[in-house]
Amino acid sequence: MSRFSNLGHRLYQGEVSFDFVGRRKIWYSISGVIVLLAAVGLAMGLHLGIEFKGGSVYTVSKPGLTVSQAQDTADQVVSSHPLVQSTDNGKIRIQVSTDESKSSDEIRSQLSQKIGVPLDTVEAQVIGPSWGKQISDKALTGLIVFMILVTAYLAIAFEWRMAVAALVALIHDLLITIGVYALVGFEVTPGTVIGFLTILGYSLYDTVVVFDTVKENTKGLTKQNKRTYSEAANAGLNQTLVRSLNTTVVALLPVAALLFIGGGLLGAGTLNDISLALFIGLAAGAYSSICVATPLLAQLKEEQSDMKALRKRVLQHRAAADAKGDAVPAGEESADEDLQAGMVGQRGRSAGTTRAKGRPSSKR
Amino acid sequence: MATPKSRPRDGYPGRALALILVVTVGLVALMFGTGNTKPRLGIDLAGGTSITLTAKSTDPKAINKSNMDIATGIIERRVNGMGVSEAEVQTQGSDTIIVNIPKGGDRQNTAEQVGTTAKLFFRPVLAVAPSGLQVPAPTSSPSAGATGTPAAAPTATGSAAPSAAATGTPGASASATKQGRAVGEALADASPSTAPSGASAAPSAPAATGTPAAAASSTPSAPATAPNPADLAAAMTQGTVPPELSAAFATLDCTKPEARQQLGQQAEDKPVVACSQKPERGGAYSKLVLGPVAVKGSDVSKAQASIDTQQGAGWQVQLQFNDKGTSDFAAVTGKLAAMPDPTNQFAIVLDNEVVSHPYVRSAIPGGTAVISGSFTQPEARDLANVLSYGALPLEFSKSDITTVSPQLGGDQLKAGLAAGAIGMLLVVAYSVIYYRGLGLVSIAGLVVSGILTYSIMSLLGGGIGFALNLPAVCGAIVAIGITADSFIVYFERIRDEVREGAPLRPAVQRAWPRARRTILVSDFVSFLCAAVLYIVSVGKVQGFAFTLGLTTALDVVVIFLFTKPVITLLARRRFFSDGHPWSGLDPKRLGARPPLRSSRRRSPSSAAVKEA
């Protein structure tokens, strides 16, 4: 662990630096491929559960029939995990989603055979969705309102470019998660919708934490000529990398336990559905904060005229320094990383230019 | 916070800790004190009650999909107005609605409330008479039990029963004092001194007329000499009954429940006959002839239960009208105020029964009205609830109430909790290995956060019917990550400062403002998400938003009142400030530079002290 501790230090000092921003093409392609797969999955369509589409309900009553027995039987008859409940008047309700390929008569006759009750005692009725259209519509309205407000807030608290990058990362995470659902063919239940919403919150949260460091690292950038915006942003990422890794590990550990232990013990079930959505979403959220949002932000910022001017100055300065033969550290000693030219950590920065460390900050 | 001169630089961590300790202990005590020691669980985990409602309508065409969907939406809001109760509503077949409510709610009460149609109309009164009046033997206790009549002094007409304490000030309400008041009060008003000046017998409070014969007692003893009730009623009718209704009015017997319901499918734009919902003063029902609908319940924008402070009449329901309702209401009350008795009464008709028919003394422009009666608190609350969400397009009868088992096996919750516990252990192990001494602080913070979350959720289960379903349990497990993240952000900041060579106490102080900003900004985003979704959405999404908002708020509370003070206190201890290898703040391991601000050395190996 001490090695890791040291790594944190070396990351912070810029002795070790991973070039996240400079390699954005790699990240974009990885994300692009996954999102494309997700889109293919979405095109195939999502498998909506009974709560959204309704279905049919079969009522059987047989003394001594337990819920778990009925569940096993129902699982044999229909493929789309039916909801089984017992009621206190000795009946068992079996709810089957409309996607079922079998007709309701078929299901009735098979249930009556397998359970061993006369066919005419198996009642069948159509049921509507318990998650009505209204809930979906209002949730969507809520999401749109939230997106508008959060964009406004980020634009004010940070800047509009950060808001855009954060939103792109958010959509990226949601697309990936929903796409995986479509590909795996899992049923979308209210539980998974709640899972998606949890991811939405987490994705933004994580991006904001990362952007906060980036913002701090790029303060007063135009007053110097040592680092471009991309380099400064990358240094910020590296400084906060340990925090990002730790947080992701801490957030993923319980969810992984849910997914592998809970799911492993029980097999398919609601728990598995939710934890899978969360696991993929949280991982995507952590990845996108670093590898999608920040490079995109740097790209947007580099379009600004003062940042372009800065880049020019930095390159001139380096060229001049090289010409003088002065040992301006342009990333040479980062031996353990084959960095592209122009990508350095924080080495060679005069102490105190961009690090407000050691000075109490009066800012909130 | 005031900053006295002698204030230590790192503040008063003890105070914050004391505060959160008191709050935590208080919540836990409250939890055990009120007996809400467990969070309420949703249907998926604990099962609940299933109510089957069957639509009935005289017009078969009215029972169609769109009306059923509207009804489903309204019932959904009735049983889950706050969005946290996890109740489910779905249609079954073509004419049935199934309502599932998690365990632990008030079954009977909910069942009552769910099926109420809640059609509310305001109609002017044309005529009124007692119905099914048993002529009692004159009781010798008039006014004996007379409690003070309500502040609304008897009107000039002499009836005190439904006096509309309506002033012209905006916001004033047509306060309809329920005629089902204590008999004593009614009798007090029946005394001849308040006899009406009008030619007719007693107004509106039919039982309490100035005629001793009808001086109602609450013990209808029906002597053999009783006159024919119908004749009596006719004799006591006030106002004019429209000819087309006279037959219906004469034969209407409001003592029969089915008769009281008969206003059912009648036209809104014609006069109708109706019955009072409960026996009015003297124990007799009133039958009324009502004019066309003047104001509709659909123009009520909000309804709220409140205590009648002015007249001490207990619980009442305050209505707030929308713009149209406000102007209609003002116009019609203005008209009615100028009418002779009893046509200056305004009947409030709920589900075909007259809840009350107060007098109107002047126009009421404020857009509010009050329905008062001898409501209990739950009655008033439920009535307000059903009125808030509008009337059902169909009538429903409750055909079945049964208990249902959980939708998910109990093993799902067990596995979830077990996995959560294992996850927690992993988090604990990771924190301790990586952060050493600091890790213990974050674990303590998680424990505090856990206790707070658990106790608040348990209390809310009893308070607003908050129920936890499996997704919410999973959400709470994710919240572990968010809470731990706040610690990690702060710890990493402190370690950055230590790397810079700052001694620990100043490092802790300097790291705080920046960590605080990060934590607040990111938590604000989460909270914004929760708040918007809670306000805009309904049903389960609202429940999710509530849980998210709660855990986010607690995250901020714990980091401010617990983690920061604890770190501040620990920083004063030598174990940490000297950077013991197990404190997690060992400057050597963090590769701190000597405090002397020399320029950076070239060789990384000197900065990063290799540890054996």
PDB file of C-alpha atoms in Angstrom, chain A residues 48-289:
ATOM      1  CA  LEU A  48     -40.293  -3.153 -20.452  1.00  0.00           C
ATOM      2  CA  GLY A  49     -41.608  -4.925 -17.405  1.00  0.00           C
ATOM      3  CA  ILE A  50     -45.171  -5.570 -16.397  1.00  0.00           C
ATOM      4  CA  GLU A  51     -45.309  -2.410 -14.287  1.00  0.00           C
ATOM      5  CA  PHE A  52     -45.027  -0.268 -17.405  1.00  0.00           C
ATOM      6  CA  LYS A  53     -47.110  -2.156 -19.887  1.00  0.00           C
ATOM      7  CA  GLY A  54     -49.553  -4.125 -17.854  1.00  0.00           C
ATOM      8  CA  GLY A  55     -50.267  -7.719 -18.643  1.00  0.00           C
ATOM      9  CA  SER A  56     -52.528 -10.382 -17.319  1.00  0.00           C
ATOM     10  CA  VAL A  57     -53.168 -11.730 -13.877  1.00  0.00           C
ATOM     11  CA  TYR A  58     -54.054 -15.341 -13.106  1.00  0.00           C
ATOM     12  CA  THR A  59     -55.652 -16.255  -9.844  1.00  0.00           C
ATOM     13  CA  VAL A  60     -55.456 -19.802  -8.544  1.00  0.00           C
ATOM     14  CA  SER A  61     -56.423 -21.131  -5.183  1.00  0.00           C
ATOM     15  CA  LYS A  62     -55.243 -24.436  -3.878  1.00  0.00           C
ATOM     16  CA  PRO A  63     -54.837 -25.273  -0.219  1.00  0.00           C
ATOM     17  CA  GLY A  64     -51.205 -25.684   0.781  1.00  0.00           C
ATOM     18  CA  LEU A  65     -49.808 -24.011  -2.299  1.00  0.00           C
ATOM     19  CA  THR A  66     -46.975 -21.743  -1.247  1.00  0.00           C
ATOM     20  CA  VAL A  67     -45.772 -18.633  -3.002  1.00  0.00           C
ATOM     21  CA  SER A  68     -42.399 -20.130  -3.823  1.00  0.00           C
ATOM     22  CA  GLN A  69     -43.991 -23.236  -5.323  1.00  0.00           C
ATOM     23  CA  ALA A  70     -46.252 -21.057  -7.409  1.00  0.00           C
ATOM     24  CA  GLN A  71     -43.287 -18.931  -8.419  1.00  0.00           C
ATOM     25  CA  ASP A  72     -41.376 -21.994  -9.603  1.00  0.00           C
ATOM     26  CA  THR A  73     -44.348 -23.261 -11.551  1.00  0.00           C
ATOM     27  CA  ALA A  74     -45.039 -19.875 -13.086  1.00  0.00           C
ATOM     28  CA  ASP A  75     -41.396 -19.566 -14.066  1.00  0.00           C
ATOM     29  CA  GLN A  76     -41.686 -22.850 -15.931  1.00  0.00           C
ATOM     30  CA  VAL A  77     -44.791 -21.700 -17.753  1.00  0.00           C
ATOM     31  CA  VAL A  78     -43.709 -18.201 -18.729  1.00  0.00           C
ATOM     32  CA  SER A  79     -40.286 -16.800 -19.391  1.00  0.00           C
ATOM     33  CA  SER A  80     -40.726 -13.200 -18.280  1.00  0.00           C
ATOM     34  CA  HIS A  81     -40.281 -13.478 -14.542  1.00  0.00           C
ATOM     35  CA  PRO A  82     -43.873 -13.196 -13.288  1.00  0.00           C
ATOM     36  CA  LEU A  83     -44.839 -11.498 -10.041  1.00  0.00           C
ATOM     37  CA  VAL A  84     -46.385 -13.938  -7.608  1.00  0.00           C
ATOM     38  CA  GLN A  85     -48.250 -12.895  -4.492  1.00  0.00           C
ATOM     39  CA  SER A  86     -50.493 -14.684  -2.078  1.00  0.00           C
ATOM     40  CA  THR A  87     -53.564 -13.043  -0.614  1.00  0.00           C
ATOM     41  CA  ASP A  88     -55.126 -13.742   2.734  1.00  0.00           C
ATOM     42  CA  ASN A  89     -58.172 -15.388   1.240  1.00  0.00           C
ATOM     43  CA  GLY A  90     -55.977 -18.273   0.169  1.00  0.00           C
ATOM     44  CA  LYS A  91     -55.509 -17.217  -3.414  1.00  0.00           C
ATOM     45  CA  ILE A  92     -52.307 -16.857  -5.364  1.00  0.00           C
ATOM     46  CA  ARG A  93     -52.020 -14.025  -7.883  1.00  0.00           C
ATOM     47  CA  ILE A  94     -49.647 -14.513 -10.781  1.00  0.00           C
ATOM     48  CA  GLN A  95     -48.970 -11.420 -12.874  1.00  0.00           C
ATOM     49  CA  VAL A  96     -47.549 -11.992 -16.328  1.00  0.00           C
ATOM     50  CA  SER A  97     -46.347  -9.264 -18.660  1.00  0.00           C
ATOM     51  CA  THR A  98     -47.897  -8.743 -22.077  1.00  0.00           C
ATOM     52  CA  ASP A  99     -44.678  -9.640 -23.869  1.00  0.00           C
ATOM     53  CA  GLU A 100     -45.394 -13.285 -23.263  1.00  0.00           C
ATOM     54  CA  SER A 101     -45.563 -15.230 -26.501  1.00  0.00           C
ATOM     55  CA  LYS A 102     -48.136 -17.622 -25.141  1.00  0.00           C
ATOM     56  CA  SER A 103     -51.788 -16.788 -25.247  1.00  0.00           C
ATOM     57  CA  SER A 104     -53.634 -16.377 -22.018  1.00  0.00           C
ATOM     58  CA  ASP A 105     -55.575 -19.587 -22.609  1.00  0.00           C
ATOM     59  CA  GLU A 106     -52.346 -21.505 -23.002  1.00  0.00           C
ATOM     60  CA  ILE A 107     -50.989 -20.066 -19.798  1.00  0.00           C
ATOM     61  CA  ARG A 108     -54.184 -20.886 -17.979  1.00  0.00           C
ATOM     62  CA  SER A 109     -54.223 -24.483 -19.096  1.00  0.00           C
ATOM     63  CA  GLN A 110     -50.556 -25.004 -18.307  1.00  0.00           C
ATOM     64  CA  LEU A 111     -50.921 -23.429 -14.894  1.00  0.00           C
ATOM     65  CA  SER A 112     -53.923 -25.591 -14.108  1.00  0.00           C
ATOM     66  CA  GLN A 113     -52.066 -28.708 -15.175  1.00  0.00           C
ATOM     67  CA  LYS A 114     -48.862 -27.962 -13.330  1.00  0.00           C
ATOM     68  CA  ILE A 115     -50.507 -26.777 -10.166  1.00  0.00           C
ATOM     69  CA  GLY A 116     -53.145 -29.432 -10.353  1.00  0.00           C
ATOM     70  CA  VAL A 117     -56.347 -27.433 -10.147  1.00  0.00           C
ATOM     71  CA  PRO A 118     -59.318 -27.577 -12.506  1.00  0.00           C
ATOM     72  CA  LEU A 119     -59.008 -25.258 -15.475  1.00  0.00           C
ATOM     73  CA  ASP A 120     -62.158 -23.318 -14.686  1.00  0.00           C
ATOM     74  CA  THR A 121     -60.854 -22.290 -11.276  1.00  0.00           C
ATOM     75  CA  VAL A 122     -57.926 -20.434 -12.830  1.00  0.00           C
ATOM     76  CA  GLU A 123     -59.185 -16.914 -13.357  1.00  0.00           C
ATOM     77  CA  ALA A 124     -57.512 -14.696 -15.910  1.00  0.00           C
ATOM     78  CA  GLN A 125     -57.855 -10.956 -16.223  1.00  0.00           C
ATOM     79  CA  VAL A 126     -56.087  -8.159 -18.004  1.00  0.00           C
ATOM     80  CA  ILE A 127     -54.250  -5.745 -15.719  1.00  0.00           C
ATOM     81  CA  GLY A 128     -53.045  -2.262 -16.421  1.00  0.00           C
ATOM     82  CA  PRO A 129     -49.647  -0.817 -15.585  1.00  0.00           C
ATOM     83  CA  SER A 130     -48.960   0.131 -11.979  1.00  0.00           C
ATOM     84  CA  TRP A 131     -46.325   2.537 -13.241  1.00  0.00           C
ATOM     85  CA  GLY A 132     -48.687   4.667 -15.266  1.00  0.00           C
ATOM     86  CA  LYS A 133     -47.919   6.807 -18.239  1.00  0.00           C
ATOM     87  CA  GLN A 134     -48.365   9.788 -15.979  1.00  0.00           C
ATOM     88  CA  ILE A 135     -45.437   8.768 -13.780  1.00  0.00           C
ATOM     89  CA  SER A 136     -43.190   8.381 -16.815  1.00  0.00           C
ATOM     90  CA  ASP A 137     -44.303  11.691 -18.305  1.00  0.00           C
ATOM     91  CA  LYS A 138     -43.791  13.614 -15.106  1.00  0.00           C
ATOM     92  CA  ALA A 139     -40.442  11.976 -14.464  1.00  0.00           C
ATOM     93  CA  LEU A 140     -39.350  13.049 -17.921  1.00  0.00           C
ATOM     94  CA  THR A 141     -40.570  16.596 -17.326  1.00  0.00           C
ATOM     95  CA  GLY A 142     -38.660  16.589 -14.065  1.00  0.00           C
ATOM     96  CA  LEU A 143     -35.510  15.447 -15.801  1.00  0.00           C
ATOM     97  CA  ILE A 144     -35.762  18.140 -18.448  1.00  0.00           C
ATOM     98  CA  VAL A 145     -36.336  20.849 -15.854  1.00  0.00           C
ATOM     99  CA  PHE A 146     -33.413  19.503 -13.841  1.00  0.00           C
ATOM    100  CA  MET A 147     -31.105  19.498 -16.877  1.00  0.00           C
ATOM    101  CA  ILE A 148     -31.967  23.113 -17.621  1.00  0.00           C
ATOM    102  CA  LEU A 149     -31.442  24.196 -14.021  1.00  0.00           C
ATOM    103  CA  VAL A 150     -28.232  22.272 -13.539  1.00  0.00           C
ATOM    104  CA  THR A 151     -26.832  23.658 -16.778  1.00  0.00           C
ATOM    105  CA  ALA A 152     -27.664  27.153 -15.590  1.00  0.00           C
ATOM    106  CA  TYR A 153     -26.132  26.470 -12.199  1.00  0.00           C
ATOM    107  CA  LEU A 154     -22.923  25.017 -13.600  1.00  0.00           C
ATOM    108  CA  ALA A 155     -22.682  27.865 -16.089  1.00  0.00           C
ATOM    109  CA  ILE A 156     -22.863  30.325 -13.199  1.00  0.00           C
ATOM    110  CA  ALA A 157     -20.751  28.414 -10.668  1.00  0.00           C
ATOM    111  CA  PHE A 158     -18.157  27.359 -13.238  1.00  0.00           C
ATOM    112  CA  GLU A 159     -18.682  28.307 -16.870  1.00  0.00           C
ATOM    113  CA  TRP A 160     -20.875  27.204 -19.747  1.00  0.00           C
ATOM    114  CA  ARG A 161     -18.217  24.998 -21.262  1.00  0.00           C
ATOM    115  CA  MET A 162     -18.088  22.957 -18.104  1.00  0.00           C
ATOM    116  CA  ALA A 163     -21.847  22.674 -18.111  1.00  0.00           C
ATOM    117  CA  VAL A 164     -21.791  21.365 -21.674  1.00  0.00           C
ATOM    118  CA  ALA A 165     -19.015  18.873 -20.939  1.00  0.00           C
ATOM    119  CA  ALA A 166     -20.777  17.649 -17.800  1.00  0.00           C
ATOM    120  CA  LEU A 167     -24.024  17.136 -19.705  1.00  0.00           C
ATOM    121  CA  VAL A 168     -22.266  15.223 -22.477  1.00  0.00           C
ATOM    122  CA  ALA A 169     -20.681  12.956 -19.874  1.00  0.00           C
ATOM    123  CA  LEU A 170     -24.064  12.475 -18.229  1.00  0.00           C
ATOM    124  CA  ILE A 171     -25.803  11.491 -21.442  1.00  0.00           C
ATOM    125  CA  HIS A 172     -22.858   9.214 -22.222  1.00  0.00           C
ATOM    126  CA  ASP A 173     -23.299   7.377 -18.909  1.00  0.00           C
ATOM    127  CA  LEU A 174     -27.045   7.000 -19.249  1.00  0.00           C
ATOM    128  CA  LEU A 175     -26.785   5.787 -22.836  1.00  0.00           C
ATOM    129  CA  ILE A 176     -24.221   3.169 -21.888  1.00  0.00           C
ATOM    130  CA  THR A 177     -26.265   1.912 -18.970  1.00  0.00           C
ATOM    131  CA  ILE A 178     -29.550   1.753 -20.833  1.00  0.00           C
ATOM    132  CA  GLY A 179     -27.789   0.241 -23.830  1.00  0.00           C
ATOM    133  CA  VAL A 180     -26.343  -2.563 -21.730  1.00  0.00           C
ATOM    134  CA  TYR A 181     -29.857  -3.274 -20.511  1.00  0.00           C
ATOM    135  CA  ALA A 182     -31.139  -3.490 -24.024  1.00  0.00           C
ATOM    136  CA  LEU A 183     -28.259  -5.722 -25.094  1.00  0.00           C
ATOM    137  CA  VAL A 184     -28.512  -8.104 -22.159  1.00  0.00           C
ATOM    138  CA  GLY A 185     -32.264  -8.145 -22.572  1.00  0.00           C
ATOM    139  CA  PHE A 186     -32.993  -7.465 -18.940  1.00  0.00           C
ATOM    140  CA  GLU A 187     -36.453  -6.367 -18.036  1.00  0.00           C
ATOM    141  CA  VAL A 188     -36.801  -2.693 -17.208  1.00  0.00           C
ATOM    142  CA  THR A 189     -38.646  -2.462 -13.908  1.00  0.00           C
ATOM    143  CA  PRO A 190     -39.353   0.535 -11.693  1.00  0.00           C
ATOM    144  CA  GLY A 191     -36.281  -0.568  -9.797  1.00  0.00           C
ATOM    145  CA  THR A 192     -34.062  -0.124 -12.833  1.00  0.00           C
ATOM    146  CA  VAL A 193     -35.536   3.298 -13.530  1.00  0.00           C
ATOM    147  CA  ILE A 194     -34.625   4.271  -9.991  1.00  0.00           C
ATOM    148  CA  GLY A 195     -31.169   2.838 -10.697  1.00  0.00           C
ATOM    149  CA  PHE A 196     -30.821   5.031 -13.797  1.00  0.00           C
ATOM    150  CA  LEU A 197     -31.805   8.086 -11.804  1.00  0.00           C
ATOM    151  CA  THR A 198     -29.260   7.236  -9.117  1.00  0.00           C
ATOM    152  CA  ILE A 199     -26.609   7.058 -11.824  1.00  0.00           C
ATOM    153  CA  LEU A 200     -27.683  10.398 -13.190  1.00  0.00           C
ATOM    154  CA  GLY A 201     -27.134  11.981  -9.809  1.00  0.00           C
ATOM    155  CA  TYR A 202     -23.828  10.243  -9.255  1.00  0.00           C
ATOM    156  CA  SER A 203     -22.447  10.986 -12.710  1.00  0.00           C
ATOM    157  CA  LEU A 204     -22.997  14.697 -12.319  1.00  0.00           C
ATOM    158  CA  TYR A 205     -21.721  14.663  -8.772  1.00  0.00           C
ATOM    159  CA  ASP A 206     -18.472  13.017  -9.774  1.00  0.00           C
ATOM    160  CA  THR A 207     -17.943  15.301 -12.761  1.00  0.00           C
ATOM    161  CA  VAL A 208     -18.458  18.355 -10.591  1.00  0.00           C
ATOM    162  CA  VAL A 209     -15.853  17.178  -8.071  1.00  0.00           C
ATOM    163  CA  VAL A 210     -13.319  16.704 -10.875  1.00  0.00           C
ATOM    164  CA  PHE A 211     -14.167  20.029 -12.512  1.00  0.00           C
ATOM    165  CA  ASP A 212     -13.705  21.781  -9.215  1.00  0.00           C
ATOM    166  CA  THR A 213     -10.059  20.714  -9.163  1.00  0.00           C
ATOM    167  CA  VAL A 214      -9.601  21.560 -12.817  1.00  0.00           C
ATOM    168  CA  LYS A 215     -11.036  25.007 -12.252  1.00  0.00           C
ATOM    169  CA  GLU A 216      -8.670  25.610  -9.373  1.00  0.00           C
ATOM    170  CA  ASN A 217      -5.720  24.432 -11.408  1.00  0.00           C
ATOM    171  CA  THR A 218      -6.479  26.706 -14.310  1.00  0.00           C
ATOM    172  CA  LYS A 219      -6.974  29.903 -12.355  1.00  0.00           C
ATOM    173  CA  GLY A 220      -4.893  32.803 -13.597  1.00  0.00           C
ATOM    174  CA  LEU A 221      -3.551  30.670 -16.385  1.00  0.00           C
ATOM    175  CA  THR A 222      -3.230  33.481 -18.893  1.00  0.00           C
ATOM    176  CA  LYS A 223      -0.780  35.315 -16.684  1.00  0.00           C
ATOM    177  CA  GLN A 224       1.992  32.804 -17.298  1.00  0.00           C
ATOM    178  CA  ASN A 225       3.575  31.133 -20.259  1.00  0.00           C
ATOM    179  CA  LYS A 226       4.590  27.764 -18.932  1.00  0.00           C
ATOM    180  CA  ARG A 227       1.493  25.647 -19.407  1.00  0.00           C
ATOM    181  CA  THR A 228      -1.383  25.450 -21.814  1.00  0.00           C
ATOM    182  CA  TYR A 229      -4.930  24.949 -20.613  1.00  0.00           C
ATOM    183  CA  SER A 230      -4.883  21.285 -21.533  1.00  0.00           C
ATOM    184  CA  GLU A 231      -1.737  20.719 -19.544  1.00  0.00           C
ATOM    185  CA  ALA A 232      -3.089  22.524 -16.527  1.00  0.00           C
ATOM    186  CA  ALA A 233      -6.345  20.612 -16.708  1.00  0.00           C
ATOM    187  CA  ASN A 234      -4.461  17.365 -17.003  1.00  0.00           C
ATOM    188  CA  ALA A 235      -2.347  18.228 -13.979  1.00  0.00           C
ATOM    189  CA  GLY A 236      -5.556  18.879 -12.073  1.00  0.00           C
ATOM    190  CA  LEU A 237      -6.892  15.491 -13.121  1.00  0.00           C
ATOM    191  CA  ASN A 238      -3.757  13.805 -11.934  1.00  0.00           C
ATOM    192  CA  GLN A 239      -3.905  15.580  -8.616  1.00  0.00           C
ATOM    193  CA  THR A 240      -7.421  14.416  -8.022  1.00  0.00           C
ATOM    194  CA  LEU A 241      -6.863  10.986  -9.481  1.00  0.00           C
ATOM    195  CA  VAL A 242      -6.320   9.344  -6.118  1.00  0.00           C
ATOM    196  CA  ARG A 243      -9.560  10.800  -4.828  1.00  0.00           C
ATOM    197  CA  SER A 244     -11.388   9.618  -7.937  1.00  0.00           C
ATOM    198  CA  LEU A 245      -9.983   6.121  -7.677  1.00  0.00           C
ATOM    199  CA  ASN A 246     -10.744   5.880  -3.976  1.00  0.00           C
ATOM    200  CA  THR A 247     -14.258   7.190  -4.347  1.00  0.00           C
ATOM    201  CA  THR A 248     -15.002   4.866  -7.225  1.00  0.00           C
ATOM    202  CA  VAL A 249     -13.680   1.895  -5.293  1.00  0.00           C
ATOM    203  CA  VAL A 250     -15.696   2.853  -2.222  1.00  0.00           C
ATOM    204  CA  ALA A 251     -18.868   3.403  -4.230  1.00  0.00           C
ATOM    205  CA  LEU A 252     -18.428   0.262  -6.291  1.00  0.00           C
ATOM    206  CA  LEU A 253     -17.533  -2.129  -3.466  1.00  0.00           C
ATOM    207  CA  PRO A 254     -21.023  -2.317  -1.935  1.00  0.00           C
ATOM    208  CA  VAL A 255     -22.673  -2.407  -5.342  1.00  0.00           C
ATOM    209  CA  ALA A 256     -20.309  -5.138  -6.490  1.00  0.00           C
ATOM    210  CA  ALA A 257     -21.221  -7.044  -3.341  1.00  0.00           C
ATOM    211  CA  LEU A 258     -24.896  -6.607  -4.255  1.00  0.00           C
ATOM    212  CA  LEU A 259     -24.275  -7.752  -7.785  1.00  0.00           C
ATOM    213  CA  PHE A 260     -21.941 -10.687  -7.260  1.00  0.00           C
ATOM    214  CA  ILE A 261     -22.843 -11.875  -3.786  1.00  0.00           C
ATOM    215  CA  GLY A 262     -26.518 -10.966  -3.676  1.00  0.00           C
ATOM    216  CA  GLY A 263     -27.070 -11.890  -7.289  1.00  0.00           C
ATOM    217  CA  GLY A 264     -24.887 -14.956  -7.031  1.00  0.00           C
ATOM    218  CA  LEU A 265     -26.846 -16.292  -4.087  1.00  0.00           C
ATOM    219  CA  LEU A 266     -30.235 -15.643  -5.558  1.00  0.00           C
ATOM    220  CA  GLY A 267     -29.828 -15.739  -9.268  1.00  0.00           C
ATOM    221  CA  ALA A 268     -32.024 -13.462 -11.301  1.00  0.00           C
ATOM    222  CA  GLY A 269     -34.185 -11.014  -9.456  1.00  0.00           C
ATOM    223  CA  THR A 270     -34.877  -7.408  -8.826  1.00  0.00           C
ATOM    224  CA  LEU A 271     -31.716  -7.075  -6.804  1.00  0.00           C
ATOM    225  CA  ASN A 272     -29.633  -8.243  -9.713  1.00  0.00           C
ATOM    226  CA  ASP A 273     -31.347  -5.870 -12.113  1.00  0.00           C
ATOM    227  CA  ILE A 274     -30.768  -2.846  -9.938  1.00  0.00           C
ATOM    228  CA  SER A 275     -27.221  -3.664  -8.937  1.00  0.00           C
ATOM    229  CA  LEU A 276     -26.204  -4.316 -12.528  1.00  0.00           C
ATOM    230  CA  ALA A 277     -27.570  -0.945 -13.604  1.00  0.00           C
ATOM    231  CA  LEU A 278     -25.787   0.713 -10.718  1.00  0.00           C
ATOM    232  CA  PHE A 279     -22.515  -1.102 -11.278  1.00  0.00           C
ATOM    233  CA  ILE A 280     -22.283  -0.228 -14.947  1.00  0.00           C
ATOM    234  CA  GLY A 281     -23.522   3.286 -14.372  1.00  0.00           C
ATOM    235  CA  LEU A 282     -21.150   4.081 -11.525  1.00  0.00           C
ATOM    236  CA  ALA A 283     -18.177   2.723 -13.430  1.00  0.00           C
ATOM    237  CA  ALA A 284     -19.183   4.681 -16.517  1.00  0.00           C
ATOM    238  CA  GLY A 285     -19.719   7.768 -14.372  1.00  0.00           C
ATOM    239  CA  ALA A 286     -16.250   7.597 -12.878  1.00  0.00           C
ATOM    240  CA  TYR A 287     -14.657   6.929 -16.256  1.00  0.00           C
ATOM    241  CA  SER A 288     -16.524   9.684 -18.060  1.00  0.00           C
ATOM    242  CA  SER A 289     -15.628  12.366 -15.505  1.00  0.00           C
TER     243      SER A 289
END
